[in-house]
XYZ file of C-alpha atoms in Angstrom:
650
model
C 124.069 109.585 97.157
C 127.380 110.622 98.001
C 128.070 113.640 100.498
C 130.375 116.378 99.210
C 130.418 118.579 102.519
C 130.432 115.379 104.524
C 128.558 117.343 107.472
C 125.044 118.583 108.488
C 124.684 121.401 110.813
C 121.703 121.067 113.465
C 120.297 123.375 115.694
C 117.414 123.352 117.904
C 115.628 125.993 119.332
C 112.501 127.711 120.928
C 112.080 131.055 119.524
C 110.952 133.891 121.404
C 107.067 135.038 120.747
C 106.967 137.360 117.689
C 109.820 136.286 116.428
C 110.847 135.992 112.716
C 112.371 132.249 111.551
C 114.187 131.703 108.016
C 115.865 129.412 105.670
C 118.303 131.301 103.567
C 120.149 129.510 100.405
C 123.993 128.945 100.536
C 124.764 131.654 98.291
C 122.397 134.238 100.629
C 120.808 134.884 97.533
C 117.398 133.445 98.606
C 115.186 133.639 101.402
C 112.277 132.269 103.105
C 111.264 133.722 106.403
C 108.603 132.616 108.673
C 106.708 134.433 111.285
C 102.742 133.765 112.838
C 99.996 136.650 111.867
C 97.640 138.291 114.540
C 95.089 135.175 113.842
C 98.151 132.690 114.706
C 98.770 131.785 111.108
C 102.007 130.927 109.727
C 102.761 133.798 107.114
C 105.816 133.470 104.971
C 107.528 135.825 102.629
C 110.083 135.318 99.834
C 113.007 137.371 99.051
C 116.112 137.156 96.657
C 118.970 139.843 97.213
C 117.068 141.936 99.704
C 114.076 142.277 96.747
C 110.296 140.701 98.414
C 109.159 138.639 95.316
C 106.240 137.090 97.521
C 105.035 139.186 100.186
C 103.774 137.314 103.457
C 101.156 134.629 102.615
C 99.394 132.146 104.728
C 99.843 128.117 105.252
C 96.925 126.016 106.433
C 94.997 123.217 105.523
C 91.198 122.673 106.147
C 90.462 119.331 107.428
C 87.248 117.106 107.582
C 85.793 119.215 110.421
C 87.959 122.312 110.691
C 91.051 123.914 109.720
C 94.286 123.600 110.797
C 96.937 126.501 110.997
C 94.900 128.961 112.907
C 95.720 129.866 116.466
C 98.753 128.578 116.484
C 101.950 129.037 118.600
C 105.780 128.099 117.656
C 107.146 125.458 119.795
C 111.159 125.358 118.375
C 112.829 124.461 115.646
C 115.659 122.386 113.786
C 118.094 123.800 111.253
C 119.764 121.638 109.053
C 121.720 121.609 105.848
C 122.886 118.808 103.378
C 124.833 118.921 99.797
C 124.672 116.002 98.248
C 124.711 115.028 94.346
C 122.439 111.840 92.603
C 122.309 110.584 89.284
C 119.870 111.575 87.151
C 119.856 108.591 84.144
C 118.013 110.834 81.693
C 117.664 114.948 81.578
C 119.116 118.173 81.370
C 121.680 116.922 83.053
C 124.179 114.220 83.999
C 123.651 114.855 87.646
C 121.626 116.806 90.303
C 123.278 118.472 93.215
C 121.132 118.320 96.241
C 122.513 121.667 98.622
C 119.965 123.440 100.084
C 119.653 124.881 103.941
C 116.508 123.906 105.944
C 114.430 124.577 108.369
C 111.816 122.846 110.241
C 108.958 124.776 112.609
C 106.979 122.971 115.041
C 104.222 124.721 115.531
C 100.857 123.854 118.249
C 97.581 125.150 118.688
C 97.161 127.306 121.449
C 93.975 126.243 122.956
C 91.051 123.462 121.988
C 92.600 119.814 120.677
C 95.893 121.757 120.616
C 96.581 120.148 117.604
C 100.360 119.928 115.856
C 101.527 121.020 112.581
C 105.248 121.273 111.371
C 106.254 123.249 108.529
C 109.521 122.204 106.645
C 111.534 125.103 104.673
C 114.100 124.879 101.926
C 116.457 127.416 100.481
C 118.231 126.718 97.623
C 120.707 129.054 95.330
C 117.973 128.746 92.482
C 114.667 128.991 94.543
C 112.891 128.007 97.825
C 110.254 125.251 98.968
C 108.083 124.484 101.830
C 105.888 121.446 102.752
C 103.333 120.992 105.402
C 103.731 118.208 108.013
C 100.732 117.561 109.874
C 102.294 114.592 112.538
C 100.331 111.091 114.033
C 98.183 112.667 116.521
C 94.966 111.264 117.633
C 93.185 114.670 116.727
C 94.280 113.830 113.115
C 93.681 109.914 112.602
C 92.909 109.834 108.825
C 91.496 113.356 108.481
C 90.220 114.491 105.347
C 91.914 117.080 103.561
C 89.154 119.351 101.850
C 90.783 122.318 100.634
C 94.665 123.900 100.979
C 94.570 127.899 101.875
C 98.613 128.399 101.205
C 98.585 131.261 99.094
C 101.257 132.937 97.195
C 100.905 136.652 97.862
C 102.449 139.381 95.574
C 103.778 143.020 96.982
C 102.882 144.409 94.033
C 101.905 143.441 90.542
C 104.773 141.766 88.928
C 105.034 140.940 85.280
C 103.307 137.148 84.616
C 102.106 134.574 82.424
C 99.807 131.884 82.730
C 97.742 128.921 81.142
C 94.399 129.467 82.848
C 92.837 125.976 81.772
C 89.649 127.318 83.028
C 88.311 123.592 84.592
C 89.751 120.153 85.932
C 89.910 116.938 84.231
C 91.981 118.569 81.068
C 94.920 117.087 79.292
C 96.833 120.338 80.326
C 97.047 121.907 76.867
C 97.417 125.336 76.060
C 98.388 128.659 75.448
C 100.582 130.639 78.561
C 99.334 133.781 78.400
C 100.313 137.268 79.933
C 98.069 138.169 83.283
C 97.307 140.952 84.502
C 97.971 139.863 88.170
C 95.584 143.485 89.314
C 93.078 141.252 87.970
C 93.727 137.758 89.417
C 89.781 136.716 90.340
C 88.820 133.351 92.129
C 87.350 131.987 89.895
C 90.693 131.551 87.624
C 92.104 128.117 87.291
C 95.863 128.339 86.226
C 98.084 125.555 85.584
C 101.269 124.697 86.559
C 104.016 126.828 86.468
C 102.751 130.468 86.720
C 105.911 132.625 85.681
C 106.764 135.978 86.463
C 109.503 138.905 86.424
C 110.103 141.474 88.928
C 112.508 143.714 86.887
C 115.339 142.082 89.282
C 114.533 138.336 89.151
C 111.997 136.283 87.658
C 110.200 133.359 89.422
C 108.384 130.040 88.666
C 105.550 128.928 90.845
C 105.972 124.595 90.497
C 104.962 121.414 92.676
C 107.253 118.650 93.344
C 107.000 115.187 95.106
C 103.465 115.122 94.808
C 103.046 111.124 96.035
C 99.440 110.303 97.361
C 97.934 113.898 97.364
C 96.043 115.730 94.519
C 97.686 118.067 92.033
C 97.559 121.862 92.886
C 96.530 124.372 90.740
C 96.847 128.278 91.499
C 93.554 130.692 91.127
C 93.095 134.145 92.531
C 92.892 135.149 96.051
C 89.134 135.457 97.271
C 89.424 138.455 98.807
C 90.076 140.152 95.279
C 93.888 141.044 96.778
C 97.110 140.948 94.571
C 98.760 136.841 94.224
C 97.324 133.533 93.989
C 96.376 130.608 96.531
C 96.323 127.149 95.868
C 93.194 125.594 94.749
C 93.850 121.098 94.727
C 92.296 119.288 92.233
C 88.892 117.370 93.674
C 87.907 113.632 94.331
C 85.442 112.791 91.313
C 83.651 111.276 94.152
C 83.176 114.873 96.425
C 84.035 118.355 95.204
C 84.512 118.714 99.004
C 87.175 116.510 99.036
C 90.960 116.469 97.665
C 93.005 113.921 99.886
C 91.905 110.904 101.907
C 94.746 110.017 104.699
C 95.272 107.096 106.257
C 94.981 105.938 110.133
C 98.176 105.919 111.438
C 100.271 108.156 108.612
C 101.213 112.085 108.553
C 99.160 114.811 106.363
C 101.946 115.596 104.355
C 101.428 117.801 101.102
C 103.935 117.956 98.442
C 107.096 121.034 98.460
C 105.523 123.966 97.433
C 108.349 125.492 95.276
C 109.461 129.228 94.255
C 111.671 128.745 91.333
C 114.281 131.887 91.433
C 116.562 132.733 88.747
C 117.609 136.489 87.546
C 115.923 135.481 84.424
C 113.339 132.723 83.337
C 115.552 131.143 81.066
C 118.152 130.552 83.961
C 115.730 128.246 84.929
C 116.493 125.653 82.619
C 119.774 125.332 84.447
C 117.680 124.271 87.464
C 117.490 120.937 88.842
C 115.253 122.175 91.576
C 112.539 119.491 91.119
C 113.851 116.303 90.801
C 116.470 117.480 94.056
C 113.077 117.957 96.067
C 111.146 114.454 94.640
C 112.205 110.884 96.137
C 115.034 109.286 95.008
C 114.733 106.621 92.535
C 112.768 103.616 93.024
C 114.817 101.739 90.308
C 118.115 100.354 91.614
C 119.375 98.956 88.207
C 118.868 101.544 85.724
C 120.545 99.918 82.902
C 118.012 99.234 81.058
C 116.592 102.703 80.675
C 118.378 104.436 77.712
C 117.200 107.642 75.999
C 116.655 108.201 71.846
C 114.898 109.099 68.750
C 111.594 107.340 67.629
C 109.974 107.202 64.356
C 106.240 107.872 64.812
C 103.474 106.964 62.101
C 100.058 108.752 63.828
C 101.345 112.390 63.489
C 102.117 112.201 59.766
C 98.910 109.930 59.266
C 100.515 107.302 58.776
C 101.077 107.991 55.307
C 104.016 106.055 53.266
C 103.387 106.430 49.507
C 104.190 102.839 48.357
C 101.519 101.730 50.753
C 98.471 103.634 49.682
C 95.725 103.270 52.032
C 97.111 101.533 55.019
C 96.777 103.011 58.443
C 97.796 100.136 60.948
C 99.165 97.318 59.492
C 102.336 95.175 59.662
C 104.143 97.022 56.377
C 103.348 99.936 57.745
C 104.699 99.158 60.547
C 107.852 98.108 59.078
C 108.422 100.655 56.673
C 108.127 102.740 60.050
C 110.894 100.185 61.718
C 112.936 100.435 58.686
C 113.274 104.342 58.247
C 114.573 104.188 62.004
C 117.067 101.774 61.200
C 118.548 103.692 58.314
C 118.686 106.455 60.248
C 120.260 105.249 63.435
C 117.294 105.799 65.631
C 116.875 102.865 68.383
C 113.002 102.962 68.411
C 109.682 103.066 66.660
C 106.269 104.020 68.163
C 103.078 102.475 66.884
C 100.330 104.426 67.928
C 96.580 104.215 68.597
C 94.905 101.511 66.193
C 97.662 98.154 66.748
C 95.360 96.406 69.481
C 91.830 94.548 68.964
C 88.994 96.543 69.501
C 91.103 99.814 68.987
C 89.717 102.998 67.212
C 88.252 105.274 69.696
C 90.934 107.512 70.291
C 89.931 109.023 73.512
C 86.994 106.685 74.175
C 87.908 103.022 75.530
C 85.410 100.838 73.134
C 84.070 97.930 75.446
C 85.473 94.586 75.420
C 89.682 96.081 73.972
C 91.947 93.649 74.834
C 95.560 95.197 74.666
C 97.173 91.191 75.019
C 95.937 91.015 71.454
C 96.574 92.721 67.978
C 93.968 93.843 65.026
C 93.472 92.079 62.422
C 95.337 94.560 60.095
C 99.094 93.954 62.084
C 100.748 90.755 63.167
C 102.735 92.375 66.208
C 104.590 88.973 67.333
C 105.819 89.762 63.314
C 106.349 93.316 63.898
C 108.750 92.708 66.881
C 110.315 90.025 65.198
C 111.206 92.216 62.169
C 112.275 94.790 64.407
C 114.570 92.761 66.313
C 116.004 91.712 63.274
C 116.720 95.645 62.033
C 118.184 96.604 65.910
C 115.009 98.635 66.249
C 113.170 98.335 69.451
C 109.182 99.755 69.708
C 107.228 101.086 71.652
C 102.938 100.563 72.133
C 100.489 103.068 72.295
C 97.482 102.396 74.646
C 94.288 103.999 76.173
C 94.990 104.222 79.812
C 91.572 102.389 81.020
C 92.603 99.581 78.729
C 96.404 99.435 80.372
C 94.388 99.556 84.073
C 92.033 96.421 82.908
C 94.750 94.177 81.948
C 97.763 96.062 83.270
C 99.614 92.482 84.518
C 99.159 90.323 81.538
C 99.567 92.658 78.927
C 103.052 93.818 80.751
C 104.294 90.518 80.753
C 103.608 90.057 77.582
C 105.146 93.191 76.257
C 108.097 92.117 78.438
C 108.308 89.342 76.279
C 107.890 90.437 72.962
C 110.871 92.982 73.923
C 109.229 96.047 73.742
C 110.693 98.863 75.189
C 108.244 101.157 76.778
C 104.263 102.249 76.409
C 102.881 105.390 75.756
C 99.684 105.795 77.683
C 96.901 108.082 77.063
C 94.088 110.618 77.920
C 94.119 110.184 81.887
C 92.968 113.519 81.600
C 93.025 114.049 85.900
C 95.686 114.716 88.686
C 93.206 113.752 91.248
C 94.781 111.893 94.514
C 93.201 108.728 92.891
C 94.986 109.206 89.939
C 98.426 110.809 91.313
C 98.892 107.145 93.034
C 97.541 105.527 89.643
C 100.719 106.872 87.861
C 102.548 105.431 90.316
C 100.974 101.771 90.202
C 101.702 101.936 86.425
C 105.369 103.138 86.735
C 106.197 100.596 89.394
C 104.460 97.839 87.297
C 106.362 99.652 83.878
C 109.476 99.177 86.471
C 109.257 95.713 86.943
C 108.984 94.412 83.506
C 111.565 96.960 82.055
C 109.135 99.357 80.154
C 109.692 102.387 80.039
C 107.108 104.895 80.122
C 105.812 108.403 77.739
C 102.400 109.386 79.475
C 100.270 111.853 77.424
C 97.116 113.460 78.508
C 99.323 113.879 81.558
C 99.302 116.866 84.550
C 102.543 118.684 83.831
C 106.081 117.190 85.743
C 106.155 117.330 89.448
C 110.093 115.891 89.396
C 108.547 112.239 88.903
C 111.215 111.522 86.900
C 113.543 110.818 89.731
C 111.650 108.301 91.235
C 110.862 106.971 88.093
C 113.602 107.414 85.865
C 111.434 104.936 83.499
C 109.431 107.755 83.332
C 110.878 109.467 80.036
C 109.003 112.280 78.931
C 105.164 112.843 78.716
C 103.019 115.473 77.366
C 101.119 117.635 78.998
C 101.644 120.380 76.548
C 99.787 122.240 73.575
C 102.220 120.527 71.041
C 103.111 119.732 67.250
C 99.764 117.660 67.538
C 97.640 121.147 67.108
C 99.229 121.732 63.900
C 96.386 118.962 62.235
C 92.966 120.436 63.354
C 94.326 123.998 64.427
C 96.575 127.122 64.198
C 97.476 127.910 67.627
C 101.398 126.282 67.136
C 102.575 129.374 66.561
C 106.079 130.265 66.852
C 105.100 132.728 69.532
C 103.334 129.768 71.305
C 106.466 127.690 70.796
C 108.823 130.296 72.349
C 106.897 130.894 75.011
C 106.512 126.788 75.900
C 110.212 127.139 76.616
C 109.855 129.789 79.370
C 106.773 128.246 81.393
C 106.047 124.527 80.465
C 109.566 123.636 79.452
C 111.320 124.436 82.831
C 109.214 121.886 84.492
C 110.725 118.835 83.420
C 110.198 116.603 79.697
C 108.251 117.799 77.216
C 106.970 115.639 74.540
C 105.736 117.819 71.709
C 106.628 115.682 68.892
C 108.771 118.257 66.858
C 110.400 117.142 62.863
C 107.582 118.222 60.998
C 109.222 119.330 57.645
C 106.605 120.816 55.632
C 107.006 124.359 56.844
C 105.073 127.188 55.583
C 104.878 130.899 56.852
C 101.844 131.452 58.631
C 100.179 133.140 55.782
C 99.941 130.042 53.500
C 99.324 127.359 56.202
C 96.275 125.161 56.499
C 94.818 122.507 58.813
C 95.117 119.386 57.583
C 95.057 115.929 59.085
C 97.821 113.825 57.113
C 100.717 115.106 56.022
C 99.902 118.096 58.364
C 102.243 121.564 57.822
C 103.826 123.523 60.213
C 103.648 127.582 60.885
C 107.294 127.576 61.144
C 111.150 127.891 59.611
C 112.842 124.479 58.993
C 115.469 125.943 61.500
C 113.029 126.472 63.956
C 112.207 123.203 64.138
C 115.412 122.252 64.344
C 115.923 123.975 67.489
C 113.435 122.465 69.360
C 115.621 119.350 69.770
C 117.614 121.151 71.996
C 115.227 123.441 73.603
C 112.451 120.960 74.670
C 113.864 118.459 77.039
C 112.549 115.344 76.086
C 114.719 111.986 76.224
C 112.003 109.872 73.899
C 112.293 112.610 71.221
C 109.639 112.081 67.906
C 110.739 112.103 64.576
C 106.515 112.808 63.943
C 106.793 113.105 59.425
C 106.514 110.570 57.119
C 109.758 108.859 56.081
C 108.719 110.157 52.293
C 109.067 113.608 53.235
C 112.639 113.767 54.838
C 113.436 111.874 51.878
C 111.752 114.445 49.266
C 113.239 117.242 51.725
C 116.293 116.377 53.349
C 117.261 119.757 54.252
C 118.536 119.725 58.087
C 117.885 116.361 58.541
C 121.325 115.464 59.344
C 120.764 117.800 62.710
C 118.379 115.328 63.700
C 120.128 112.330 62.729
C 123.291 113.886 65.110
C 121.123 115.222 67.789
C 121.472 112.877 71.205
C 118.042 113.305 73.666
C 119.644 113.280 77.386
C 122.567 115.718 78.431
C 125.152 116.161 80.744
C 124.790 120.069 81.261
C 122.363 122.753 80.540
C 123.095 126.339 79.971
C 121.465 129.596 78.777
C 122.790 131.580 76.640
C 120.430 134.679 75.716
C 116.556 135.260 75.443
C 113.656 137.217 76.349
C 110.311 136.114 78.062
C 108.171 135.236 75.035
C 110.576 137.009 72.150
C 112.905 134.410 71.722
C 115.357 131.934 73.834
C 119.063 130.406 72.572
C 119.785 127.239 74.989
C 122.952 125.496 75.021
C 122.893 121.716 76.287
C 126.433 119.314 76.229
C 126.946 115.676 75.729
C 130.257 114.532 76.106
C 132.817 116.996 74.408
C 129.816 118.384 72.120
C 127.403 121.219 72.887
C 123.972 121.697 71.004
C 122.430 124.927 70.344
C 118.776 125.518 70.060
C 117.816 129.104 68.998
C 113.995 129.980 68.800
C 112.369 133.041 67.668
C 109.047 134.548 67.090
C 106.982 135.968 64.481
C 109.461 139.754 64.555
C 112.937 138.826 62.672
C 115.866 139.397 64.765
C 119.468 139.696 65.310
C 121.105 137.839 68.431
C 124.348 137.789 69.705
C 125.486 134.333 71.454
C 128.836 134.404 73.575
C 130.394 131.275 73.323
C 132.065 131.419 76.960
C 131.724 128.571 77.988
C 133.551 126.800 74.950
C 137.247 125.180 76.776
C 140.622 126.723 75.940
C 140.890 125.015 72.833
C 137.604 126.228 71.338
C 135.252 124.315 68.789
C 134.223 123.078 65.234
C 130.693 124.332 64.652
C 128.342 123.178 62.436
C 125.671 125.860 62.107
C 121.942 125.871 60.577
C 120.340 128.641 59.982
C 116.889 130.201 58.717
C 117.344 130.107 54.364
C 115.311 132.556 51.922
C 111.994 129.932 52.533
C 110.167 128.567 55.260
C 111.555 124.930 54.442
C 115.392 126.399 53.535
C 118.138 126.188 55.746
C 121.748 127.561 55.567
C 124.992 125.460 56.930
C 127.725 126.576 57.542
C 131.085 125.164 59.245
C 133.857 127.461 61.127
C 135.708 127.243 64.386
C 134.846 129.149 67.276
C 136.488 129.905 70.640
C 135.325 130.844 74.115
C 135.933 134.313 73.363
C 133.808 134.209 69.798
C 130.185 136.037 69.419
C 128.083 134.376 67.492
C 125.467 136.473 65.663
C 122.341 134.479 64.405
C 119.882 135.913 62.216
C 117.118 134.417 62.805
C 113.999 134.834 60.414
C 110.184 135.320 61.610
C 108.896 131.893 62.779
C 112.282 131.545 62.302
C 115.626 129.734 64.174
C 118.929 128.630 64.268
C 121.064 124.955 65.866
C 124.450 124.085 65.752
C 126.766 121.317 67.100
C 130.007 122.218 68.763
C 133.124 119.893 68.914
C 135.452 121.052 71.303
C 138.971 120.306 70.159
């Protein structure tokens, strides 16, 4: 990392009893102020512009025996600030800068073991974070964390959406509703983030650095007031029991973080989580390189010439050869390639992922893809990668595949936070990189993994074969709660669009419940650096409309900005690579008219290359003009309906 200020202010001091302590962000637009309740409990409150968006909530931890954060007194404090900048290798942006003010409160129990706790504050110009330190203290020595009683208190009831997955051990799919936070009730389960507007700012409830803790999940407060608290998720072994520490090492939880924009779609802009996760773990990340992937589960496989075949080498080739003719640098075989394969979700006894079925020769595969400038990647069941994880790395290594998809972990349990990082570290070493699906939603991983690509964790383009809940209403609104998190691997380019009216759940060859355009747009809206080309190579050819988006599209950025939107309506995202910016404008199921400014175009303006919704579901419109900074565009955009373009500057 390289300093920009070149400086860090410090100050120490003991502050007097009562009084208030705060971290405030170098613009002053944010605020996080800290002061003890009449029980001795650290209460903080969060403010942007002078406006409370979290009223004061409480921060302590119950241990093995009791809890900690009660009774407490302040013992001084250390201000410091930093502004740094680090490269991020793939994202929504070229670089992260790293400027925040902080705080740190040492804090001591007034009377019994008079045990310590430190509480660490952040304030940055697009939101605020706070960990919990619990230092080496012989009161301590590998305590057991049972539950975490940091809430997030409201001062009145804001305007919110949630996914309330209802249980633990999901694959984090589904629907962000609106809640009505009079109503928040304990027994709630909401995933990560919970979104909201105030009328004057909006706000994103997140999680980053979570290394060797469990995940956290937000449910209502129990004493029926407005706001959530944190709820972690539980050892498999004891419900009781969410972290195990070790002798000798700090309790220290993962940044609790308040997301702060003026709206929600500002947040994409944000680089807040990967500036509050470790730095990377990789020092030569050369080998890491972002792209499109043809994909043969979503569409069936189905390739007309080979009637029939599910997994097998031509499929697997006709796969290898549509990315080659298309530029694409990778092809994904999923689920089915290895012996003993077939149970989807269920690991059959006795797999072996060093070995291929009987139906595909994948020493021939790689071979032939080598040959085309292809490079895949493997599918596998994640109890089948743990089993064999060594050998079948190595040998991956050496048949030059690029990365593995692994699947259906299903948990975010301490056990299997540090499991994702055994796998990435072992993914690390033999230069695979990584697309993790039944995955807990991003925690800013991707930093210290930048082999860490994208992962799911999302109710995505997958839904559209035994459902009809990807809805264009769904999609709009993954962009304004899931999306800000980090990648999101829906698998978008299905091309057999339909209006809702006429679709139907099918397997292979599944439609989709929105415009061509639409779709379109959600290679620039949904961050995702392994981006899915999910249809059959038949059907781009039978339908080539707006295919040549894709084929242009890149799948990492150097800079993020948004342009227009509403919460749930619709959302018009700008990202640039080099001297070209991408557009990705999504709407819902009520047609609209939206007005893009095209400020920040350079002096010289652009060539655009625009698609837009057509007079079908599967029609698109181009058109070609140039544009300057001071240029409005105005895209109609259709029900279900949406609009990209591509912007050369001059």
């Amino acid at each position: 990392m390289k300093p920009l200020l070149g400086s860090v202010a410090l100050l120490i001091a003991a502050p007097a009893a009562g009084q208030t302590l705060e971290a405030v962000s170098p613009d002053g637009a944010n605020r996080i102020v800290v002061a003890l309740d009449r029980q001795g409990t650290p209460n903080y409150l969060v403010q942007r512009r002078g406006e409370m968006v979290l009223a004061p909530s409480p921060i302590a931890l119950d241990l093995d025996r009791d809890a900690i954060g009660f009774g407490m007194a302040i013992t001084g404090s250390e201000a410091t600030s930093a502004d740094t900048r680090y490269k991020i290798v793939l994202g929504k942006a070229d670089e992260g800068r790293d400027r925040y003010n902080q705080l740190t409160i040492h804090f001591q129990e007034r009377g019994g073991a008079k045990r310590r706790m430190d509480l660490v504050l952040r304030a940055y110009d697009d939101g605020v974070a706070f960990r919990t330190v619990v230092p080496v203290q012989a009161a301590t020595a590998a305590a057991i964390v049972r539950y975490e009683r940091t809430g997030f208190y409201f001062p009145q009831p804001w305007k919110c959406w949630g996914f309330n997955v209802g249980h633990f051990g999901s694959s984090h799919e589904g629907e962000f509703d609106p809640v009505d936070t009079t109503r928040l009730r304990d027994h709630n389960l909401f995933d990560l983030p919970f979104a909201c507007e105030t009328g004057k700012a909006a706000f994103a409830l997140a999680e980053a650095d979570l290394i060797d803790f469990a995940g956290m999940y937000l449910t209502g407060r129990g004493d029926g007031g407005p706001g959530l608290q944190i709820k972690l998720s539980p050892s498999l072994d004891d419900s009781r029991l969410a972290v195990r520490t070790r002798v000798g090492s700090p309790i220290v939880t993962p940044w609790r973080v308040v997301m702060l924009a003026d709206q929600l779609g500002k947040l994409h802009e944000s680089t807040l989580l990967t500036n509050l996760s470790t730095p990377s773990r990789i020092e030569d990340t050369s080998w890491i390189k972002p792209g499109l992937t043809s994909w043969d589960w979503w569409n069936g496989p189905v390739i007309a010439k080979l009637p029939g075949q599910r997994t097998t080498t031509a499929v697997a080739k006709a796969f290898i050869d549509f990315a080659a003719e298309n530029g694409f640098p990778y092809t994904m075989i999923d689920e089915g390639w290895y012996a003993g394969a077939g149970g989807g979700g269920v690991r059959r006894p006795g797999v072996d992922i060093t070995r291929w079925a009987d139906a595909i020769n994948l020493q021939d595969v790689a071979d032939y893809a080598r040959s085309k400038k292809v490079r895949l990647w493997l599918w596998a069941h994640w109890q089948a990668i743990d089993e064999q994880m060594e050998d079948a790395l190595a040998l991956y290594e050496k048949l030059g595949i690029a990365g593995i998809k692994i699947d259906f972990m299903d948990r975010d349990d301490q056990w299997m936070v540090n499991w994702y990082q055994k796998l990435l570290g072992a993914a690390a070493r033999h230069h695979l990189m990584v697309d993790l699906h039944g995955a807990f939603p991003p925690r800013g991983l991707t930093r210290t993994w930048p082999n860490f690509v994208t992962q799911e964790g999302v109710m995505g383009a997958e839904y559209n074969k035994w459902s009809r809940r990807a809805t264009a209403g769904n999609n709009v609104m993954l962009a304004y709660t899931r999306g800000l998190l980090g990648p999101m691997d829906y698998t978008p380019g299905g091309f057999r669009n339909v209006a809702p009216a006429n679709f139907q759940i099918r397997n292979d060859l599944p439609l989709v419940q929105t415009t061509r355009a639409h779709g379109l747009a959600m290679y620039v809206v949904y961050l995702s650096p392994l981006a899915a080309v999910a249809d059959s190579p038949d059907t781009y050819a039978a339908s080539p409309t707006g295919f040549d988006f894709i084929n242009a599209v890149p799948a990492s950025w150097d800079e993020t900005r948004f342009l227009a939107g509403e919460t749930g309506e619709y959302i018009v995202l700008a990202r640039r690579k080099g001297k070209s910016w991408y557009l990705g404008a999504m709407n819902n199921e009520k047609a609209r008219s939206v007005a893009v400014p095209l400020a920040f175009l350079g002096a010289r303006g652009a060539e655009a290359r625009i698609w837009t919704d057509g007079a079908a579901p599967d029609a698109v419109q181009v058109d070609s003009r140039r544009v300057a900074s001071d240029t409005v565009l105005t895209l109609n955009l259709a029900a279900t309906g949406g609009a990209a373009a591509i912007l050369h500057e001059r």
